[in-house]
Each structure stands twice: as structure tokens, then as C-alpha cells.
Short mmCIF file of C-alpha atoms and ligand atoms in Angstrom, two decimals:
data_model
loop_
_atom_site.label_atom_id
_atom_site.label_comp_id
_atom_site.label_asym_id
_atom_site.label_seq_id
_atom_site.Cartn_x
_atom_site.Cartn_y
_atom_site.Cartn_z
CA MET S 1 -7.65 1.82 30.36
CA THR S 2 -7.87 -1.63 28.71
CA PRO S 3 -5.69 -2.19 25.69
CA ASN S 4 -8.13 -3.79 23.28
CA ARG S 5 -6.66 -2.65 20.00
CA LYS S 6 -4.58 -5.54 18.74
CA LEU S 7 -1.76 -4.41 16.49
CA LEU S 8 0.65 -6.97 15.05
CA VAL S 9 3.92 -5.41 13.97
CA LEU S 10 5.99 -7.17 11.29
CA PRO S 11 9.08 -5.02 10.62
CA GLY S 12 10.60 -7.45 8.07
CA ASP S 13 13.92 -6.71 6.37
CA GLY S 14 16.13 -3.88 5.16
CA ILE S 15 14.92 -0.47 6.30
CA GLY S 16 11.67 -2.05 7.59
CA PRO S 17 12.84 -2.43 11.21
CA GLU S 18 14.26 1.13 11.24
CA VAL S 19 11.11 2.84 10.07
CA VAL S 20 8.77 0.62 12.06
CA GLY S 21 10.89 1.28 15.16
CA GLN S 22 10.30 4.99 14.71
CA VAL S 23 6.56 4.56 14.18
CA LEU S 24 6.33 2.67 17.47
CA ARG S 25 7.38 5.95 19.07
CA ALA S 26 4.17 7.48 17.66
CA VAL S 27 2.22 4.55 19.10
CA ASP S 28 3.77 5.38 22.50
CA TRP S 29 2.93 9.03 21.99
CA LEU S 30 -0.75 8.16 21.49
CA ALA S 31 -0.76 6.14 24.69
CA ARG S 32 0.92 8.95 26.63
CA ARG S 33 -0.80 12.00 25.23
CA ARG S 34 -4.15 10.74 23.92
CA LEU S 35 -4.60 7.90 26.38
CA VAL S 36 -5.27 5.34 23.67
CA SER S 37 -3.19 2.26 24.04
CA PHE S 38 -2.57 -0.60 21.67
CA ASP S 39 -1.87 -4.20 22.43
CA VAL S 40 1.30 -4.42 20.30
CA THR S 41 2.94 -7.73 19.45
CA GLU S 42 5.91 -8.09 17.18
CA GLY S 43 6.63 -10.92 14.75
CA LEU S 44 9.00 -11.94 11.99
CA ALA S 45 8.30 -11.84 8.28
CA GLY S 46 10.32 -12.20 5.10
CA GLY S 47 14.06 -12.78 5.32
CA ALA S 48 14.03 -12.15 9.06
CA SER S 49 11.62 -15.07 9.47
CA TRP S 50 13.62 -17.23 7.09
CA ASP S 51 16.80 -16.61 9.10
CA LYS S 52 15.16 -17.87 12.29
CA HIS S 53 12.58 -20.40 11.08
CA GLY S 54 13.58 -21.35 7.54
CA THR S 55 10.33 -19.95 6.10
CA PRO S 56 9.31 -16.38 5.15
CA LEU S 57 6.13 -16.70 7.22
CA THR S 58 5.31 -19.21 9.95
CA ASP S 59 1.80 -20.55 10.53
CA GLU S 60 1.93 -18.97 14.00
CA THR S 61 2.62 -15.51 12.60
CA LEU S 62 -0.17 -15.97 10.07
CA ALA S 63 -2.54 -16.94 12.90
CA ASP S 64 -1.46 -13.82 14.84
CA ALA S 65 -2.14 -11.70 11.76
CA LEU S 66 -5.63 -13.17 11.37
CA ALA S 67 -6.34 -12.52 15.06
CA ALA S 68 -5.08 -8.92 15.05
CA ASP S 69 -7.25 -5.86 14.37
CA ALA S 70 -4.50 -4.60 12.11
CA VAL S 71 -1.04 -5.59 10.91
CA LEU S 72 1.62 -2.91 10.54
CA PHE S 73 4.11 -4.21 8.01
CA GLY S 74 7.60 -2.89 7.21
CA SER S 75 9.20 -4.29 4.08
CA VAL S 76 10.75 -7.55 2.96
CA GLY S 77 13.56 -8.76 0.74
CA GLY S 78 17.23 -8.17 0.14
CA PRO S 79 20.25 -9.47 -1.74
CA ALA S 80 21.02 -12.02 1.01
CA TYR S 81 17.91 -13.93 -0.05
CA ASP S 82 18.26 -13.70 -3.82
CA GLN S 83 19.50 -17.27 -4.15
CA LEU S 84 16.67 -18.87 -2.15
CA PRO S 85 14.24 -21.13 -3.99
CA PHE S 86 11.22 -19.19 -5.28
CA GLU S 87 8.78 -20.48 -2.66
CA GLN S 88 11.07 -19.42 0.20
CA LYS S 89 11.84 -15.90 -0.95
CA PRO S 90 10.92 -13.11 1.49
CA GLU S 91 8.24 -11.77 -0.89
CA ARG S 92 6.37 -15.09 -0.65
CA GLY S 93 5.72 -14.35 3.03
CA LEU S 94 4.00 -11.09 2.16
CA LEU S 95 2.03 -12.66 -0.70
CA ARG S 96 0.88 -15.48 1.59
CA LEU S 97 -0.33 -12.93 4.15
CA ARG S 98 -2.27 -11.04 1.49
CA LYS S 99 -3.84 -14.23 0.15
CA GLU S 100 -4.65 -15.98 3.44
CA MET S 101 -6.03 -12.81 5.01
CA ASP S 102 -8.01 -12.28 1.78
CA LEU S 103 -6.81 -8.67 1.53
CA PHE S 104 -8.30 -8.10 -1.90
CA ALA S 105 -8.49 -4.30 -1.77
CA ASN S 106 -5.21 -2.42 -1.78
CA LEU S 107 -5.54 1.34 -1.35
CA ARG S 108 -2.52 3.28 -2.52
CA PRO S 109 -3.05 7.00 -2.18
CA ALA S 110 -0.66 9.24 -4.05
CA MET S 111 -0.86 12.68 -2.58
CA VAL S 112 1.49 15.59 -2.73
CA PHE S 113 2.18 17.34 0.53
CA GLY S 114 2.09 21.07 -0.10
CA PRO S 115 5.73 21.66 0.83
CA MET S 116 6.85 18.83 -1.48
CA ALA S 117 5.44 19.96 -4.82
CA ASP S 118 8.88 21.04 -6.02
CA SER S 119 10.39 17.60 -5.32
CA SER S 120 8.41 15.87 -8.05
CA SER S 121 10.07 15.02 -11.34
CA LEU S 122 7.07 16.73 -12.97
CA LYS S 123 6.52 20.48 -13.04
CA SER S 124 5.11 21.60 -9.73
CA GLU S 125 1.95 23.08 -11.30
CA LEU S 126 1.03 19.57 -12.51
CA VAL S 127 1.35 17.93 -9.10
CA SER S 128 0.64 20.62 -6.58
CA GLY S 129 -2.35 19.51 -4.49
CA LEU S 130 -2.42 16.14 -6.23
CA ASP S 131 -4.53 13.54 -4.45
CA ILE S 132 -5.30 10.35 -6.32
CA LEU S 133 -6.07 6.88 -5.08
CA ILE S 134 -4.94 3.75 -6.84
CA LEU S 135 -7.14 0.83 -5.86
CA ARG S 136 -5.30 -2.35 -6.73
CA GLU S 137 -6.90 -5.80 -6.71
CA LEU S 138 -4.48 -7.72 -4.51
CA THR S 139 -5.39 -11.39 -4.22
CA GLY S 140 -6.12 -12.46 -7.78
CA GLY S 141 -4.84 -12.16 -11.31
CA ILE S 142 -1.41 -13.11 -12.51
CA TYR S 143 0.10 -12.99 -9.01
CA PHE S 144 -1.78 -16.11 -7.96
CA ALA S 145 -3.66 -17.79 -10.80
CA GLU S 146 -2.77 -21.28 -12.00
CA PRO S 147 -1.34 -22.72 -14.15
CA ARG S 148 2.08 -21.18 -13.73
CA GLY S 149 5.48 -22.73 -14.02
CA ILE S 150 8.73 -23.30 -15.83
CA GLU S 151 8.91 -26.46 -17.93
CA ASP S 152 11.37 -28.25 -20.18
CA LEU S 153 10.37 -28.59 -23.81
CA PRO S 154 11.20 -31.63 -25.99
CA ASP S 155 13.68 -29.64 -28.06
CA GLY S 156 15.77 -28.82 -24.98
CA THR S 157 14.51 -25.24 -24.61
CA ARG S 158 12.25 -24.20 -21.72
CA LYS S 159 9.04 -22.27 -21.28
CA GLY S 160 7.92 -20.08 -18.39
CA TYR S 161 4.30 -19.05 -18.05
CA ASP S 162 1.77 -17.39 -15.76
CA THR S 163 -1.98 -17.05 -15.98
CA ASN S 164 -4.01 -13.89 -15.66
CA LEU S 165 -7.48 -14.83 -14.47
CA TYR S 166 -10.36 -12.88 -12.94
CA THR S 167 -13.89 -14.02 -12.14
CA THR S 168 -16.89 -11.71 -12.16
CA PRO S 169 -17.25 -11.79 -8.33
CA GLU S 170 -13.59 -10.76 -7.96
CA ILE S 171 -14.07 -7.86 -10.36
CA GLU S 172 -17.35 -6.79 -8.80
CA ARG S 173 -16.06 -6.74 -5.23
CA ILE S 174 -13.09 -4.52 -6.06
CA GLY S 175 -15.36 -2.38 -8.25
CA ARG S 176 -17.72 -1.84 -5.33
CA VAL S 177 -14.84 -0.65 -3.16
CA ALA S 178 -13.87 1.81 -5.91
CA ILE S 179 -17.42 3.16 -6.08
CA ASP S 180 -17.60 3.48 -2.30
CA LEU S 181 -14.26 5.32 -2.13
CA ALA S 182 -15.16 7.65 -5.00
CA ARG S 183 -18.37 8.65 -3.21
CA ARG S 184 -16.28 9.79 -0.25
CA ARG S 185 -13.82 11.60 -2.50
CA ARG S 186 -14.32 13.57 -5.71
CA GLY S 187 -16.77 11.17 -7.34
CA LYS S 188 -14.78 9.78 -10.27
CA VAL S 189 -13.74 6.18 -11.03
CA THR S 190 -11.35 5.17 -13.80
CA SER S 191 -11.27 1.42 -14.43
CA VAL S 192 -8.01 0.28 -16.04
CA GLU S 193 -7.21 -2.90 -18.02
CA LYS S 194 -6.01 -4.04 -21.45
CA ALA S 195 -9.33 -5.07 -22.96
CA ASN S 196 -7.82 -4.48 -26.40
CA VAL S 197 -5.43 -7.41 -25.90
CA MET S 198 -6.39 -9.61 -22.96
CA MET S 199 -9.52 -11.73 -22.44
CA SER S 200 -9.37 -11.12 -18.70
CA GLY S 201 -9.37 -7.43 -19.62
CA VAL S 202 -12.50 -7.83 -21.79
CA LEU S 203 -14.33 -9.44 -18.87
CA TRP S 204 -12.99 -6.80 -16.49
CA ARG S 205 -14.33 -3.96 -18.66
CA GLU S 206 -17.74 -5.58 -19.27
CA THR S 207 -18.21 -6.40 -15.60
CA MET S 208 -17.15 -2.96 -14.43
CA GLN S 209 -19.44 -1.31 -16.96
CA GLN S 210 -22.43 -3.34 -15.72
CA LEU S 211 -21.53 -2.50 -12.13
CA PHE S 212 -21.21 1.21 -12.95
CA GLU S 213 -24.64 1.20 -14.63
CA ALA S 214 -26.22 -0.58 -11.68
CA GLU S 215 -24.45 1.00 -8.72
CA ALA S 216 -22.45 4.09 -9.62
CA ASP S 217 -25.32 6.52 -9.89
CA GLY S 218 -24.14 10.11 -9.76
CA LEU S 219 -20.47 9.22 -10.21
CA GLU S 220 -18.32 9.98 -13.22
CA THR S 221 -17.00 6.66 -14.57
CA GLU S 222 -14.67 5.75 -17.41
CA HIS S 223 -12.52 2.92 -18.78
CA MET S 224 -8.90 3.30 -19.83
CA TYR S 225 -6.21 0.99 -21.22
CA ALA S 226 -3.33 0.49 -18.82
CA ASP S 227 -0.65 1.83 -21.15
CA ASN S 228 -2.65 4.99 -21.77
CA CYS S 229 -3.20 5.33 -18.03
CA ALA S 230 0.57 5.22 -17.42
CA MET S 231 0.99 7.97 -19.99
CA GLN S 232 -1.89 10.06 -18.62
CA LEU S 233 -0.45 9.79 -15.11
CA VAL S 234 2.69 11.60 -16.14
CA ARG S 235 0.93 13.93 -18.60
CA TYR S 236 -1.88 15.26 -16.42
CA PRO S 237 -2.34 13.33 -13.15
CA GLY S 238 -4.93 15.78 -11.85
CA GLN S 239 -7.58 14.20 -14.13
CA PHE S 240 -7.77 11.14 -11.83
CA ASP S 241 -9.59 10.52 -8.58
CA VAL S 242 -9.93 6.74 -7.99
CA ILE S 243 -8.14 4.38 -10.39
CA VAL S 244 -9.27 0.76 -10.00
CA THR S 245 -7.19 -1.91 -11.65
CA ASP S 246 -5.90 -5.46 -11.43
CA ASN S 247 -3.00 -6.83 -9.41
CA LEU S 248 -0.21 -6.46 -11.95
CA PHE S 249 -1.24 -3.12 -13.51
CA GLY S 250 -1.85 -1.83 -9.98
CA ASP S 251 1.67 -2.78 -8.96
CA MET S 252 3.16 -0.79 -11.82
CA LEU S 253 0.82 2.18 -11.91
CA SER S 254 1.15 2.71 -8.16
CA ASP S 255 4.94 2.97 -8.40
CA CYS S 256 4.49 5.48 -11.20
CA ALA S 257 1.91 7.50 -9.23
CA ALA S 258 4.13 7.33 -6.16
CA MET S 259 7.01 8.98 -7.95
CA LEU S 260 4.75 11.86 -9.03
CA THR S 261 4.56 12.87 -5.41
CA GLY S 262 8.30 13.45 -5.09
CA SER S 263 9.25 10.36 -3.16
CA LEU S 264 8.35 6.75 -2.84
CA GLY S 265 9.45 7.14 0.77
CA MET S 266 6.29 9.17 1.47
CA LEU S 267 3.53 6.81 0.44
CA PRO S 268 1.47 4.47 2.60
CA SER S 269 -0.94 1.72 1.66
CA ALA S 270 -3.79 -0.19 3.22
CA SER S 271 -4.78 -3.71 2.25
CA LEU S 272 -8.27 -4.59 3.37
CA GLY S 273 -10.42 -7.70 3.42
CA ALA S 274 -14.19 -7.89 3.24
CA ALA S 275 -16.19 -6.57 6.18
CA ASP S 276 -17.57 -9.28 8.46
CA PRO S 277 -21.36 -9.19 7.94
CA VAL S 278 -21.99 -9.39 11.69
CA THR S 279 -19.24 -7.37 13.36
CA GLY S 280 -18.33 -5.08 10.46
CA THR S 281 -14.64 -5.63 11.18
CA ARG S 282 -12.19 -6.59 8.47
CA HIS S 283 -8.70 -8.03 8.21
CA ALA S 284 -6.22 -5.31 7.41
CA LEU S 285 -2.55 -4.85 6.72
CA TYR S 286 -0.81 -1.50 6.40
CA GLU S 287 2.52 -1.10 4.67
CA PRO S 288 4.54 1.57 2.90
CA VAL S 289 4.62 1.40 -0.89
CA HIS S 290 8.43 1.51 -0.81
CA GLY S 291 10.49 -1.64 -0.51
CA SER S 292 13.26 -2.73 1.85
CA ALA S 293 15.90 -0.49 0.22
CA PRO S 294 18.86 -2.74 1.11
CA ASP S 295 21.30 -0.15 -0.29
CA ILE S 296 20.56 2.27 2.56
CA ALA S 297 19.50 -0.18 5.29
CA GLY S 298 21.18 0.15 8.67
CA GLN S 299 22.44 3.69 8.06
CA GLY S 300 19.68 5.53 9.89
CA ILE S 301 18.84 7.65 6.85
CA ALA S 302 15.58 6.07 5.61
CA ASN S 303 12.43 8.17 5.49
CA PRO S 304 9.98 7.02 8.20
CA ILE S 305 7.05 9.02 6.76
CA ALA S 306 5.52 6.30 4.54
CA GLU S 307 5.48 3.90 7.48
CA LEU S 308 4.00 6.55 9.74
CA LEU S 309 1.32 7.40 7.18
CA SER S 310 0.57 3.66 6.94
CA PHE S 311 -0.06 3.68 10.67
CA SER S 312 -2.21 6.77 10.21
CA MET S 313 -4.28 4.83 7.66
CA ALA S 314 -4.61 2.01 10.22
CA LEU S 315 -6.01 4.55 12.70
CA ARG S 316 -8.56 5.65 10.09
CA TYR S 317 -9.64 2.33 8.59
CA SER S 318 -9.19 -0.18 11.43
CA PHE S 319 -9.50 1.79 14.65
CA ASP S 320 -11.98 4.53 13.81
CA MET S 321 -9.50 7.14 15.06
CA GLY S 322 -9.72 9.66 12.24
CA GLU S 323 -9.00 12.57 14.53
CA ASP S 324 -5.69 11.10 15.67
CA ALA S 325 -4.84 10.25 12.07
CA ASP S 326 -5.48 13.90 11.16
CA LEU S 327 -3.10 15.00 13.92
CA ILE S 328 -0.33 12.79 12.59
CA ASP S 329 -0.87 13.93 9.00
CA ALA S 330 -0.84 17.59 10.11
CA ALA S 331 2.36 17.11 12.10
CA ILE S 332 4.08 15.58 9.06
CA ASP S 333 2.95 18.47 6.90
CA ARG S 334 4.33 21.02 9.36
CA VAL S 335 7.68 19.27 9.65
CA LEU S 336 8.01 19.20 5.87
CA ALA S 337 7.02 22.87 5.70
CA SER S 338 9.77 23.66 8.22
CA GLY S 339 12.29 22.36 5.67
CA LEU S 340 13.46 19.14 7.31
CA ARG S 341 14.20 16.38 4.82
CA THR S 342 15.53 12.85 4.90
CA ARG S 343 18.03 12.13 2.18
CA ASP S 344 15.53 10.69 -0.34
CA ILE S 345 13.60 13.98 -0.44
CA MET S 346 16.51 16.34 0.13
CA SER S 347 16.75 19.41 -2.07
CA GLU S 348 18.71 22.65 -2.10
CA GLY S 349 18.18 24.93 0.86
CA LYS S 350 16.58 22.24 3.02
CA THR S 351 17.93 20.71 6.20
CA ALA S 352 19.01 17.06 6.16
CA VAL S 353 17.89 14.87 9.04
CA SER S 354 18.24 11.21 9.95
CA THR S 355 15.38 8.71 10.30
CA GLU S 356 15.32 9.38 14.01
CA GLY S 357 15.70 13.13 13.57
CA MET S 358 12.65 13.20 11.30
CA MET S 359 10.61 11.36 13.91
CA ASP S 360 11.90 13.61 16.73
CA ALA S 361 10.59 16.58 14.77
CA ILE S 362 7.23 14.93 14.03
CA LEU S 363 6.72 14.02 17.70
CA HIS S 364 7.60 17.56 18.66
CA GLU S 365 4.99 18.88 16.20
CA LEU S 366 2.46 16.38 17.56
CA ASP S 367 2.98 17.89 20.98
CA THR S 368 2.34 21.30 19.44
CA VAL S 369 -0.72 20.51 17.29
CA SER S 370 -2.52 18.33 19.83
C1 IPM R 429 4.38 -4.07 -3.90
C2 IPM R 429 5.61 -4.88 -4.12
C3 IPM R 429 5.25 -6.36 -4.02
C4 IPM R 429 4.32 -6.66 -5.17
C5 IPM R 429 6.44 -7.32 -3.99
C6 IPM R 429 7.40 -7.00 -2.87
C7 IPM R 429 5.98 -8.75 -3.88
O1 IPM R 429 6.20 -4.54 -5.32
O2 IPM R 429 3.73 -4.24 -2.84
O3 IPM R 429 4.05 -3.26 -4.75
O4 IPM R 429 4.75 -6.93 -6.29
O5 IPM R 429 3.12 -6.66 -4.93
MG1 MG R 430 5.32 -2.86 -6.28
#
């Protein structure tokens, strides 16, 4: 058996190394029980990289990421790095990876596992069976556009500014991903911007509308302002299938959608580049939606499920291993149904487990379901 699946693992900071460490046990399980092995290399990102190399991402690690079939990312950031200059902050390492790998399409599914419907802050009838996909543009907009800066003004005050900017090709390429995903799901696309206030939003809406007319035959399409979308998400989330939106609105709406599911600790994401026209392969990075959670880091209580589901997405989107991904998803569902909970999703009558205990149970279920 030749290990030809190149997986670069970047655990990062905070709870990242704990949850990634547990997911590597699932990687081992696949090698042992399904005879599929990965060529796993580990690297440093974020604060961990800064500690060793004085930068949140080295050129070598970036080169490794570009050469890998997939990157499995933990999380970055923490109070120890708050005082660093802006360009050296842990988050800059992640943003550089996204930009240099051209990972323009960020898929953030928000789904409610059956056994978790009562953990949402919404009434369970509103979220039970919920399965929506936020598609966030990830390499453009206000996160990257110039000019940006902080400047002194003649009167001694200062100004800080950023630029939101999208070109038609950027809007069209993320729109096409939304259309493609909706065709494989329930056939609805909601495009979200603030065309009532922002020029970039006007262009976004016009361009999406033209794309829908030309390429979204048979799909249900609509446009929605971002503030309304935030409200609709908590009012009646079941109306959505695929929500496609820009970098900043996608950041906010995905946190909101994540919480609908009962825990941020449950949600994975995939960040994908364009498919190579010849080989069909694409750069890809998989990471949980949750952050580094410095307040609980090192205590062995973090929820490993979002990281594991991120790996499951890697199996689906980068390694064409949908069947193995299904196994992992089913094992997670069964463990949740059995009542085991990490602290973030704990509720009355359930059994508390550690990070490792959760993974023990999932591996045990994997043995059973496979
Ligand atoms: C996310 C995070 C990042 C973002 C931070 C860590 C830079 O909030 O992935 O949603 O703002 O994109
Ligand atoms: Mg965010």
C-alpha cells in the first residue's frame, strides 16, 4: 500500500493541538481498519509558528501547504499574542494561507445532528433536521482589499479605514460554486449583500442576478440584505439551503448559523481553490469554525467533533472517500445519541466526557458501524 494522500496537519494554538491530536487517531483508524493510509506531515502555524520562527507562517510551511492534497488546520490565536504587531498576529498566518492558496470558496455547513436539536438556543422544532450551507467568499472583499490603514490627520486625530472591493470575476466564481452546490442539495440559492447601502453590494447583486439567469436554470434563487438574513436565520432557518455571501458577511452569518446548531464546537469548514483544468485537483484547507478557545485550552475538555467533521469533509472533497466520510459522520451521530457530551454541549441527563473520551467513543462506534 503506497501512501499517496498528502495531508499537511497544522494544529496551531489553543485547543487546536488537542482536537487535531484526537483526529489523528481517526486517521490511524482508517489506515488500520480500511487500509487507506495518508502521508501525514505536521507543521506550525499561528502563535506556535511565531514562538519558534518569529512569523505566523513560514515560506516553507506555505510551500508544504501548496504541495499537499489537503491541509487539516486546527485554530490560531490567543492572549499571549495580543500585543504583537498586526502583521505578525497568529490570524495573519491563516489569512496568508487562504490568500496564497487562493482558497476563495469557504463551505460552512450548519447542520443539526438529530440528538442535538434540544441544545440549540432556538426551539427544537425550528432547528430539528436543519441543514444549511453558508458559502463564504474567502479571498477578497474587506479582508484583503487596498487601501487600508491607520493614518494621522492634520488636526491630531487619526483615521482608520478598510476597503470593500469585489470584481465581477470574483463574484461569478463564488456564484458558480453556489449554483453547483445547490444542484447537489435542495436546489435553492440565497445571495446576500447590502446592495441598499454599498456599491460593492450593488455590483454583487447585479452580477449574481445575471449569473442566475444564465446558469441557474431549474434552481430557486433569491437576493437578501445581510441584516435581514441574520434576522431570518434566527426566525426561520429552515427556509435556507445555500447562502452565498462575501467575506465579512460570511464571517458573521456563519457564526450565527453555527450557534443555531447547538454548538460552535460541532461545525467544520472546507476552503477550496479552483479546480486545476488538467488534473481536476484543487488546493484545500479544512478547519473547524470554532476558534482556539484559550479559556479552555490544555484542560482536555474541548469538543473534537468539529475538527473530526473537518477531516470528514477532507475525505469527501479532496480524497474522494465519501463512504469513509459517511462512516465517521454516522459514528458521531451514534455517540451523540448515546448521550455522551463534551462540556460545551452538556445538558441535563447527559454524560460528560473529556476530549479524549469523546474520541474513544467515536472510534469504538467506528469499529461497530464499519
Ligand atoms: C473565521 C475566523 C477568522 C476570520 C479569523 C480567525 C481571522 O473568525 O474563520 O471565521 O475572520 O475569517
Ligand atoms: Mg469567524
